[in-house]
Coordinates of C-alpha atoms and ligand atoms in Angstrom, one line a residue:
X1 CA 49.8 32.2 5.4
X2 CA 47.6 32.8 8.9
X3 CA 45.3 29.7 9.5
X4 CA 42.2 30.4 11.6
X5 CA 41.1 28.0 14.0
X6 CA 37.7 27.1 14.3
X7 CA 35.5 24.9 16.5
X8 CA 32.6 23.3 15.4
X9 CA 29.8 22.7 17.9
X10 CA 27.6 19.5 16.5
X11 CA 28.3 17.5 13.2
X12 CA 24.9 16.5 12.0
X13 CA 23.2 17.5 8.8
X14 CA 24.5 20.5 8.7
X15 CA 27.6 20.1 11.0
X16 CA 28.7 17.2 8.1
X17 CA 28.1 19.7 5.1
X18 CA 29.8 22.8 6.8
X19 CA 33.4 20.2 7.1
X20 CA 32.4 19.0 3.8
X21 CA 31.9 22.4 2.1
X22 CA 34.7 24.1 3.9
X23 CA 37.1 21.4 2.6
X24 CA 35.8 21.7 -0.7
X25 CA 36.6 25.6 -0.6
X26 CA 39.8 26.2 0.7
X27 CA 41.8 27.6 -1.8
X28 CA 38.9 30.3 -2.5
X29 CA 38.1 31.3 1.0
X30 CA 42.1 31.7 1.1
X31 CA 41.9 33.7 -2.1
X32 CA 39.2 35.6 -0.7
X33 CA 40.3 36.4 2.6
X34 CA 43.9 35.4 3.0
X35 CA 43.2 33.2 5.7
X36 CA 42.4 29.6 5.5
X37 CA 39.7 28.3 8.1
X38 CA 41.0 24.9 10.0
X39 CA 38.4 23.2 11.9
X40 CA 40.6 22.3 14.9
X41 CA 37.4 19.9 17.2
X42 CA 34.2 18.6 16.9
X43 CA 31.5 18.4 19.3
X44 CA 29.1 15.5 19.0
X45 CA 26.9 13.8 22.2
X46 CA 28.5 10.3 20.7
X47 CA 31.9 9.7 19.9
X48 CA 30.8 6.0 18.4
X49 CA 28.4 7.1 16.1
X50 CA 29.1 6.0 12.8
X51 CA 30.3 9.6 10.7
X52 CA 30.9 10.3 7.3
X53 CA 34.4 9.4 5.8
X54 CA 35.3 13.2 5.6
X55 CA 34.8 13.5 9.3
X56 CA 38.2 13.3 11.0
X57 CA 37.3 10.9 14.0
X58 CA 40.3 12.4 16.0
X59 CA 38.6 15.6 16.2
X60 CA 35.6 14.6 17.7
X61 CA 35.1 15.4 21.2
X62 CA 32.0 15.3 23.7
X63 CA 33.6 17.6 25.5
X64 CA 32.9 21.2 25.2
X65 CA 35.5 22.3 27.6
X66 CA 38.0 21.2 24.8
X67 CA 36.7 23.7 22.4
X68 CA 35.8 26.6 24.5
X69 CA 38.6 27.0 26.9
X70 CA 41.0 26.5 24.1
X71 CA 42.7 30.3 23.0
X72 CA 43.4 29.2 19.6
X73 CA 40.2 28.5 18.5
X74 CA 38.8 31.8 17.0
X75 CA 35.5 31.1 15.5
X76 CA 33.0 29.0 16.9
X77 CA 30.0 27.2 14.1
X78 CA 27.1 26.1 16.2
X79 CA 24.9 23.4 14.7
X80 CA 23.2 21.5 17.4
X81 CA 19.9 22.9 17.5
X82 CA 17.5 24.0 20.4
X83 CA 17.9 26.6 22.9
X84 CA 19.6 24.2 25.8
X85 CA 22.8 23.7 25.8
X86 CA 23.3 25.3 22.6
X87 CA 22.6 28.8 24.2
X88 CA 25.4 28.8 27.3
X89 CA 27.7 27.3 24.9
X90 CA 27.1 30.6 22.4
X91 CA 26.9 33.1 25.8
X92 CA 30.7 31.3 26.7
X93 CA 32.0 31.2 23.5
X94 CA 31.6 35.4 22.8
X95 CA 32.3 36.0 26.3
X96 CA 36.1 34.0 25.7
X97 CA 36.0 36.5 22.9
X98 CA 34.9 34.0 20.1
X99 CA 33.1 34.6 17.1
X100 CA 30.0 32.7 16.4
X101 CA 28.1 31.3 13.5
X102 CA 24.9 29.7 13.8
X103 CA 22.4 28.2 12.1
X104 CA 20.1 28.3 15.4
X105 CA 16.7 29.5 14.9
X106 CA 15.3 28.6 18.1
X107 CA 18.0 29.8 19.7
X108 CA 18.3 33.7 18.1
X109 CA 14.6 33.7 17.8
X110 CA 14.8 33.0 21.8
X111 CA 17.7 34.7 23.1
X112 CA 18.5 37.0 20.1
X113 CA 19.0 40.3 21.9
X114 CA 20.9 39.1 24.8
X115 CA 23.1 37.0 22.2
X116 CA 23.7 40.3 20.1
X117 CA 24.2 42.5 23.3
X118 CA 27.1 40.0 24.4
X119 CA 28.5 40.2 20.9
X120 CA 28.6 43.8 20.8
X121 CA 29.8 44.1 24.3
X122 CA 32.6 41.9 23.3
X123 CA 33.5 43.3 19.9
X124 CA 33.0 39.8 18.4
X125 CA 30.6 38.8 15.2
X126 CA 27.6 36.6 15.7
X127 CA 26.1 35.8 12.3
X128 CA 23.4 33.5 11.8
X129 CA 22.3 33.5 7.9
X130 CA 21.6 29.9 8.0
X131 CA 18.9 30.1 10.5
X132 CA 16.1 31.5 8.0
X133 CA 15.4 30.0 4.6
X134 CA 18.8 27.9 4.4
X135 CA 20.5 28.5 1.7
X136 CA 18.4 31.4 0.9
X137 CA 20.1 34.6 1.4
X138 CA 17.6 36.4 3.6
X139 CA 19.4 37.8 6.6
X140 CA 22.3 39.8 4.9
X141 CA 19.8 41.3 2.2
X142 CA 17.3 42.8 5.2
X143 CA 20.2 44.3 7.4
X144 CA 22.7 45.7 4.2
X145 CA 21.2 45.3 1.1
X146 CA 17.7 46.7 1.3
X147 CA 18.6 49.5 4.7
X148 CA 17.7 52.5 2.2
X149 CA 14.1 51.3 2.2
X150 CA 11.3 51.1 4.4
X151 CA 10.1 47.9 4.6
X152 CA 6.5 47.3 4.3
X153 CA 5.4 44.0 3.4
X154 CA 6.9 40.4 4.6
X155 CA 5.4 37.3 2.8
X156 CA 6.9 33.9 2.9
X157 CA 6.5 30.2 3.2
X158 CA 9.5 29.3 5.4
X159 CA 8.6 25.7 6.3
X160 CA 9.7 23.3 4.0
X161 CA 7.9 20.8 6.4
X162 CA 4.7 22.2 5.8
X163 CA 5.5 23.1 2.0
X164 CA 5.9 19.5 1.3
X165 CA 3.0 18.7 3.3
X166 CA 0.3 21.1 1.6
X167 CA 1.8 20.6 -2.0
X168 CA 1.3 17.1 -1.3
X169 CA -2.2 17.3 -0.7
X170 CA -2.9 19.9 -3.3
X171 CA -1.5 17.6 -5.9
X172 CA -3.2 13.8 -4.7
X173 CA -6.3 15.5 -2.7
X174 CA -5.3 13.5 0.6
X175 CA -5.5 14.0 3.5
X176 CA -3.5 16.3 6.2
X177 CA -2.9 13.0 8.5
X178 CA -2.0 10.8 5.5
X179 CA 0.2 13.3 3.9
X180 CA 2.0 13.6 7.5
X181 CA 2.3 10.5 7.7
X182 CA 4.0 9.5 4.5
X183 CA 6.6 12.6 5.0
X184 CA 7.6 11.2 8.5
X185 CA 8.2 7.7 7.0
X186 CA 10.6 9.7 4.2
X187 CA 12.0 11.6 6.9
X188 CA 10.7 14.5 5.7
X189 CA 8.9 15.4 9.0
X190 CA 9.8 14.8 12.5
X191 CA 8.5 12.1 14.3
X192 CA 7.0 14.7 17.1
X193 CA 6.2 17.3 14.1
X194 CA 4.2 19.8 16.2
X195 CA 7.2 22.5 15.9
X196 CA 6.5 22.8 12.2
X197 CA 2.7 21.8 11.8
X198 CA 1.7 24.1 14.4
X199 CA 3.6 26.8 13.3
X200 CA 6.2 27.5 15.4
X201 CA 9.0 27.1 13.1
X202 CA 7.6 29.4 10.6
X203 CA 7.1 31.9 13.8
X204 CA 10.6 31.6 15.0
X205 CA 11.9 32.6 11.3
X206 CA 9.7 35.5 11.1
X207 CA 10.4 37.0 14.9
X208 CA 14.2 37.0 12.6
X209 CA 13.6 38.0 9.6
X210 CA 10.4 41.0 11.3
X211 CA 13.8 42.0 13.9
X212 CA 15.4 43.0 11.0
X213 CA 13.3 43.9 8.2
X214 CA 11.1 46.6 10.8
X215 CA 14.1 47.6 13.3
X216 CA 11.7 46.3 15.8
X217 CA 12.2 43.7 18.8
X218 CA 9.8 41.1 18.3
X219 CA 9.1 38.2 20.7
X220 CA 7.8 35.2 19.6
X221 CA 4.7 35.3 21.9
X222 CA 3.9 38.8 20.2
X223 CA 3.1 36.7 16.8
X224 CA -0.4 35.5 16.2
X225 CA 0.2 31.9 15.2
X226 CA -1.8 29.3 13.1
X227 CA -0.8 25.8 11.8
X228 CA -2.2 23.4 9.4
X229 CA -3.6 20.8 11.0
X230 CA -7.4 22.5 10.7
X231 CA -6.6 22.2 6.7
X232 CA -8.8 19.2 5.0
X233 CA -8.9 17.8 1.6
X234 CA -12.2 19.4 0.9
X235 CA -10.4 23.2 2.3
X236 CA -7.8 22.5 -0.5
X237 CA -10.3 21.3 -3.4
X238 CA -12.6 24.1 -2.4
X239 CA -9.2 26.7 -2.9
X240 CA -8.2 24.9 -6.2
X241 CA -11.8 25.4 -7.7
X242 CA -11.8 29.4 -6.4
X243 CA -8.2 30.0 -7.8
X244 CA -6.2 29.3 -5.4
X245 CA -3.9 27.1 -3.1
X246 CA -3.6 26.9 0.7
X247 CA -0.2 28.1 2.0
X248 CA 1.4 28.1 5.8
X249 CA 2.4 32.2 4.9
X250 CA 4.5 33.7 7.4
X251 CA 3.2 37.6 6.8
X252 CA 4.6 41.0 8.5
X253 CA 3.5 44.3 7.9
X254 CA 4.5 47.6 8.8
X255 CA 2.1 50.3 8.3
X256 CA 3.0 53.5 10.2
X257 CA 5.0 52.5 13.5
X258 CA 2.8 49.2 14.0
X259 CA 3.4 46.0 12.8
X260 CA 1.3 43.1 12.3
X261 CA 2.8 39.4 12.6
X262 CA 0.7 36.5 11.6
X263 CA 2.2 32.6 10.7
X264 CA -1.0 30.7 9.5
X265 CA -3.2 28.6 6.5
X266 CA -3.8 31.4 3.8
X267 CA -5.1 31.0 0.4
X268 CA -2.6 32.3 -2.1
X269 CA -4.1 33.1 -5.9
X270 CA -2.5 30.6 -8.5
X271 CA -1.1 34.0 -10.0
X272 CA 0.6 34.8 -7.0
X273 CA 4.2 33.9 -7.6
X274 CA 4.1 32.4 -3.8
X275 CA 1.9 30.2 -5.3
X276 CA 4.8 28.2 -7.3
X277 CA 6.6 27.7 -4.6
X278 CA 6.2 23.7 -4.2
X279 CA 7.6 21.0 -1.6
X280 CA 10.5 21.7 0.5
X281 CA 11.3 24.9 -1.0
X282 CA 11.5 28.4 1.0
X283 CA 10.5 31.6 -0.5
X284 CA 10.4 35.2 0.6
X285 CA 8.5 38.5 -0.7
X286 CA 9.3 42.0 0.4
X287 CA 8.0 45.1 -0.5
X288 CA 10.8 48.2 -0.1
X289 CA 9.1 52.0 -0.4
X290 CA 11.9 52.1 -2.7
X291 CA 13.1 48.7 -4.0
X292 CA 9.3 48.0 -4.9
X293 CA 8.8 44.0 -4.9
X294 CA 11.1 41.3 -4.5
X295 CA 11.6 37.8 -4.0
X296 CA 14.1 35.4 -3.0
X297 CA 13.7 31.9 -3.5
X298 CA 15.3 28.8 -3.1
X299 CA 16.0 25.6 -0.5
X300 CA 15.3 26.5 2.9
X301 CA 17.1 23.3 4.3
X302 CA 19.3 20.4 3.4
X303 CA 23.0 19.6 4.3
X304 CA 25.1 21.3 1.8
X305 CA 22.2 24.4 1.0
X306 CA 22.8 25.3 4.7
X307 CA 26.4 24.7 4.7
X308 CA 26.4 27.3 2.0
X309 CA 24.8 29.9 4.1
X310 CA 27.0 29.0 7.1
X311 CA 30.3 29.2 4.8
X312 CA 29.1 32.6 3.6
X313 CA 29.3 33.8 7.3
X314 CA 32.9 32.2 7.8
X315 CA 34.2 33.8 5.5
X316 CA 32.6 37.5 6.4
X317 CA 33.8 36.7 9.7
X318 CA 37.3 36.3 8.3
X319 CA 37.9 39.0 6.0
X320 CA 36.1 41.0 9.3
X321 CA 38.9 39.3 11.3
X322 CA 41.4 40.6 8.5
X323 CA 40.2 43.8 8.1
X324 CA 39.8 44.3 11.7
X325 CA 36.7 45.4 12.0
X326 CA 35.0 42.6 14.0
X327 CA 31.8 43.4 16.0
X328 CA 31.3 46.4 13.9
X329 CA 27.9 45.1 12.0
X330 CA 25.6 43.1 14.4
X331 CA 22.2 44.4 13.7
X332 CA 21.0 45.2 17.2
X333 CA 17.2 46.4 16.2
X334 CA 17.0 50.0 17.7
X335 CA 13.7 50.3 18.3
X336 CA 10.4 48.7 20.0
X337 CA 7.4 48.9 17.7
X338 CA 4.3 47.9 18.8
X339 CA 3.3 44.6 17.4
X340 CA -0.6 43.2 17.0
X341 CA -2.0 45.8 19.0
X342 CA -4.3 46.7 16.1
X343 CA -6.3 44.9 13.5
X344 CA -5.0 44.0 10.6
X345 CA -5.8 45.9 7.6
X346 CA -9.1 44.1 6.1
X347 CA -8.6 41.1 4.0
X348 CA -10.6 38.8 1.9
X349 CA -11.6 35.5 3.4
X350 CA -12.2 31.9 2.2
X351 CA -14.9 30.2 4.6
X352 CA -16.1 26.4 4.6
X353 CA -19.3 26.1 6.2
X354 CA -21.4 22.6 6.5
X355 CA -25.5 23.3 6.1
X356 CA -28.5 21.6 6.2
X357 CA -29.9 21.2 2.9
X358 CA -32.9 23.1 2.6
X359 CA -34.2 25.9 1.1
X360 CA -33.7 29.1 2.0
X361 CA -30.5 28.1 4.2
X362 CA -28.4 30.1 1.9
X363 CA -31.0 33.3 2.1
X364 CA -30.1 33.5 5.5
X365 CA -26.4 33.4 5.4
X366 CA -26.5 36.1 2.6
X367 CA -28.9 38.3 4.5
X368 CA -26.5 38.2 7.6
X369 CA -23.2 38.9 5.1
X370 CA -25.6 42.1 3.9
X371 CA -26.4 43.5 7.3
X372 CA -22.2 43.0 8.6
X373 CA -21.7 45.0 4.8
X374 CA -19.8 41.9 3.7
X375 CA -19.5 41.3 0.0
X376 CA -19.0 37.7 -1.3
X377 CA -16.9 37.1 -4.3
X378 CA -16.8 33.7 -4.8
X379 CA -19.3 30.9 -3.6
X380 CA -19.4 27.3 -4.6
X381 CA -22.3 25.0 -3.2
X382 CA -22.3 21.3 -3.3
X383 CA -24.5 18.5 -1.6
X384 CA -22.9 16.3 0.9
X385 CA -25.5 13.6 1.5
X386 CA -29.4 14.7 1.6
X387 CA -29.8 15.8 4.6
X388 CA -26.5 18.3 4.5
X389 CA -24.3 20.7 1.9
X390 CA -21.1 22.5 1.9
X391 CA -20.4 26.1 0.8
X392 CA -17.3 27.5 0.4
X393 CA -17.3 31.4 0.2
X394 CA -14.5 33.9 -0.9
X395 CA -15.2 37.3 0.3
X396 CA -14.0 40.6 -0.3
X397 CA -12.1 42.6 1.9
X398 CA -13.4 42.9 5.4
X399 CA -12.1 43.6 8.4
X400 CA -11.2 41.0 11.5
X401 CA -13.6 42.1 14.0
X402 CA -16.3 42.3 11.4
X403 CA -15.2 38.7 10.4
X404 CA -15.6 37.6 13.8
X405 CA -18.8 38.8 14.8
X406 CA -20.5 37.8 11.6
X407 CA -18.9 33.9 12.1
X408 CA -20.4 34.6 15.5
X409 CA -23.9 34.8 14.8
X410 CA -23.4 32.5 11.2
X411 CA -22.5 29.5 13.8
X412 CA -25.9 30.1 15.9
X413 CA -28.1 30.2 12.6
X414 CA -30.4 27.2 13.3
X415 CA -29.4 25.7 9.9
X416 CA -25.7 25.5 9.6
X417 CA -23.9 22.9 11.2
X418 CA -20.2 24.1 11.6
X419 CA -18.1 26.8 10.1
X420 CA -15.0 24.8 9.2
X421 CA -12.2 26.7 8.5
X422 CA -11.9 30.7 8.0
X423 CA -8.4 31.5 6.1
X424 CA -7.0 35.1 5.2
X425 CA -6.8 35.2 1.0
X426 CA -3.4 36.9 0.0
X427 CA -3.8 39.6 -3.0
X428 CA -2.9 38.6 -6.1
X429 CA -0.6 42.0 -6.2
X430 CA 1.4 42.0 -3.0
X431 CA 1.5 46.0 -3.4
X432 CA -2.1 46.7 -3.7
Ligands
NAP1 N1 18.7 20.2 8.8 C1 18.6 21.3 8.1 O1 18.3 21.2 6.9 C2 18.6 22.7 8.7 C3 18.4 23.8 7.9 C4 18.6 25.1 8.5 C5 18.9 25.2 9.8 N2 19.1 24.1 10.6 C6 19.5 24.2 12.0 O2 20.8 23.7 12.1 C7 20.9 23.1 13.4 C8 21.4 21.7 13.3 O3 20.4 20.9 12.6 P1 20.8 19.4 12.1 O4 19.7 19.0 11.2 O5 22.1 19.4 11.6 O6 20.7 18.6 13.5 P2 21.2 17.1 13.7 O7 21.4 16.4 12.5 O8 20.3 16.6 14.8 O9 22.6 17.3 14.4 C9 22.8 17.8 15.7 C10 24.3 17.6 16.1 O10 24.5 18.2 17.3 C11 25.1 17.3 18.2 N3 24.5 17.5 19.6 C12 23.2 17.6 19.9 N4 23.0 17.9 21.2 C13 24.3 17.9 21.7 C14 24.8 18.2 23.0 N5 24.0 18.3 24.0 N6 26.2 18.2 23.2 C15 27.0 17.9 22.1 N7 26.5 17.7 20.8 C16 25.2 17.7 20.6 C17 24.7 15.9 17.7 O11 25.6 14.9 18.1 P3 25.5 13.4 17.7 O12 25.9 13.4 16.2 O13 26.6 12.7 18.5 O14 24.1 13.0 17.9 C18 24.7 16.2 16.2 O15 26.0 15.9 15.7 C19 19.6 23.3 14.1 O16 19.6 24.6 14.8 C20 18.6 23.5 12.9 O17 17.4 24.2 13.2 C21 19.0 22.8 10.0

């Protein structure tokens, strides 16, 4: 029986549940594939941290010499995160003719195309199904499953961070700040959490999962990105009241040749099945010309739900390595589409505007939202203190620059005092 040797590059969260997971399935990955996957060294920065008791101490290294330069080892598993050194360690590793499995957003989302280029060049696998959504099988779907449609639509919420974050607050009415606080004191958020409160995270996952889905090279500047830090308790009341919740969506759309990226707050219409999809949880939906709608759901992080994905990919790579057909499906996107060059298509809009409470205030805003042709389908009005009132407004579909230009002018009507928050409103019916 062949054994293949593997080196694992960081033992971590997910480092720990990939030995764990891979112990646990031996005998199946052998039954599988007819190979049985031997982790042969470990990377770490410290060889004195404490480790779980399934972590073999003597195959911890801090040097990555003794993983890279060694011929026997045939597949590396990258875990360490961030773009530096985790990247020259990937570009070595394919180069010595390794395969590699990562769960590295930042990295693929960064170097993607110069990572896949490398792996083609060198007729070795690079798969990275962990990277989006965890556990969630995302990646293999887009570039096998789903290749006999065109893919239209891209919805998700792939943040668990920010998940937690807004479910929180839509279930106690805190605050953002209070909320953010509690989930760094759990752990649940990073003590610097900008990566996933300003977006970024959710941007790297859909500069993936857009690659793939519209056969497209997308860069993450290209996306237009949004986090939630703008979102109050009064935003989420005001959505609860009108039907909805507020969401961090990833979105991508495809509408003849051009595609439109966006990671921001949305509202997302209790009926919405996105809608359900509560605290650390990932979720995706696509709409196929052909396929219609779908959506995968599940946890988008954790130690053993990314092992899972990671395992997956081992053992691809391995019946690839058995079959002989390494290199042979690295989904190098084959075109360049443009991306955010045009408006969006129109979209309805939930706005929360501070007035002064007097009559005729709201005459004003409504003859403004007649002259821009803007219809309103949803207003609530409530007093603040006597001297000032809220309104929130959902409208119907309009289009960005229209938006804009009408905020424009609503902000420099004597009466109102701020225009607080302007959020996209998903449709209830993804395919509408
Ligand atoms: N956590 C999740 O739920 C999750 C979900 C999906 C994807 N991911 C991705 O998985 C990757 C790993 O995440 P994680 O949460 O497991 O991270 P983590 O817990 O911080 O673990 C990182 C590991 O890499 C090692 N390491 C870091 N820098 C190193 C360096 N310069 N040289 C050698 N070793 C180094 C660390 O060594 P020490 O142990 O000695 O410090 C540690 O073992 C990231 O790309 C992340 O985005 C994570």
């Amino acid at each position: 029986m062949d054994s293949v040797q593997i080196g694992l590059l960081g033992c971590g969260t997910v480092g720990a549940g990939v030995v764990d997971l891979l112990a646990k399935r031996s005998g199946r990955i052998l039954e599988l594939t007819g190979l049985r996957p031997q982790i042969k060294r470990i990377l770490v920065r410290d060889l004195e941290k404490p480790r779980a008791l399934s972590i073999d101490r003597a195959l911890l290294t801090n040097c990555v010499d003794d993983i890279l330069n060694d011929p026997e080892i045939a597949v590396i598993i990258e875990t360490i995160g961030g773009t530096s050194p985790a990247h020259a360690f990937v570009m070595r590793a394919l180069e010595a003719g390794k395969h590699v499995i990562t769960a590295n957003k930042d990295m693929i989302a960064q170097h993607g195309d110069e990572i896949l280029a490398a792996a083609a060049r060198t007729q070795t696998d690079v798969l990275f199904e962990a990277a989006v959504g965890g556990a969630i099988p995302l990646i293999r779907p887009l570039k096998e499953c789903l290749t006999a449609n065109v893919i239209t639509d891209l919805q998700g919420i792939l943040n668990g961070t920010t998940n937690y974050i807004l479910s929180k607050m839509t279930a106690t009415g805190a605050e953002f700040g209070d909320v953010l606080q509690e989930a760094q004191d759990l752990g649940y958020a990073e003590s610097d959490p900008s990566s996933d409160v300003d977006g970024l995270d959710a941007a790297r996952k859909l500069a993936i999962l857009a690659s793939i889905a519209f056969s497209t090279r997308v860069r993450l500047g290209d996306i237009d990105v949004r986090g939630i830090r703008s979102i109050t308790a009064a935003d989420v009341r005001y959505a609860s009241e009108m039907g909805a919740v507020i969401k961090l969506l990833a979105t991508g759309s495809n509408e003849a040749g051009h595609v439109h990226l966006r990671v921001g707050p949305s509202l997302v219409p209790k009926d919405h099945p996105l809608a359900r999809v509560d605290d650390a949880f990932n979720a995706l939906f696509v709409h196929g010309d052909a396929a219609g709608d779908l959506m995968f759901f599940g946890r988008g992080a954790g130690s053993l739900p990314t092992a899972s994905a990671i395992v997956g990919d081992v053992i691809e790579v391995l019946r690839n390595m058995r079959l002989g057909v390494s290199g042979r499906l690295t989904p190098a996107p084959n075109s360049s589409k443009p991306v955010n060059e045009r408006e969006p298509a129109p979209a309805a809009h939930f706005i929360r505007l501070e007035v002064g409470d007097k009559p005729g205030v709201f005459a004003q805003m409504a003859a403004l939202f007649a002259q821009k042709s803007i219809s309103m389908e949803s207003v609530v009005q409530r007093r603040l203190n006597p001297l000032a009132a809220e309104i929130a407004i959902v409208t119907h579909d309009v289009s960005a620059g229209v938006l804009a230009r009408a905020m424009k002018e609503l902000q420099s009507l004597p009466d109102v005092v701020a225009v607080h928050n302007v959020l996209p409103v998903l449709k209830g019916d993804s395919t509408s």
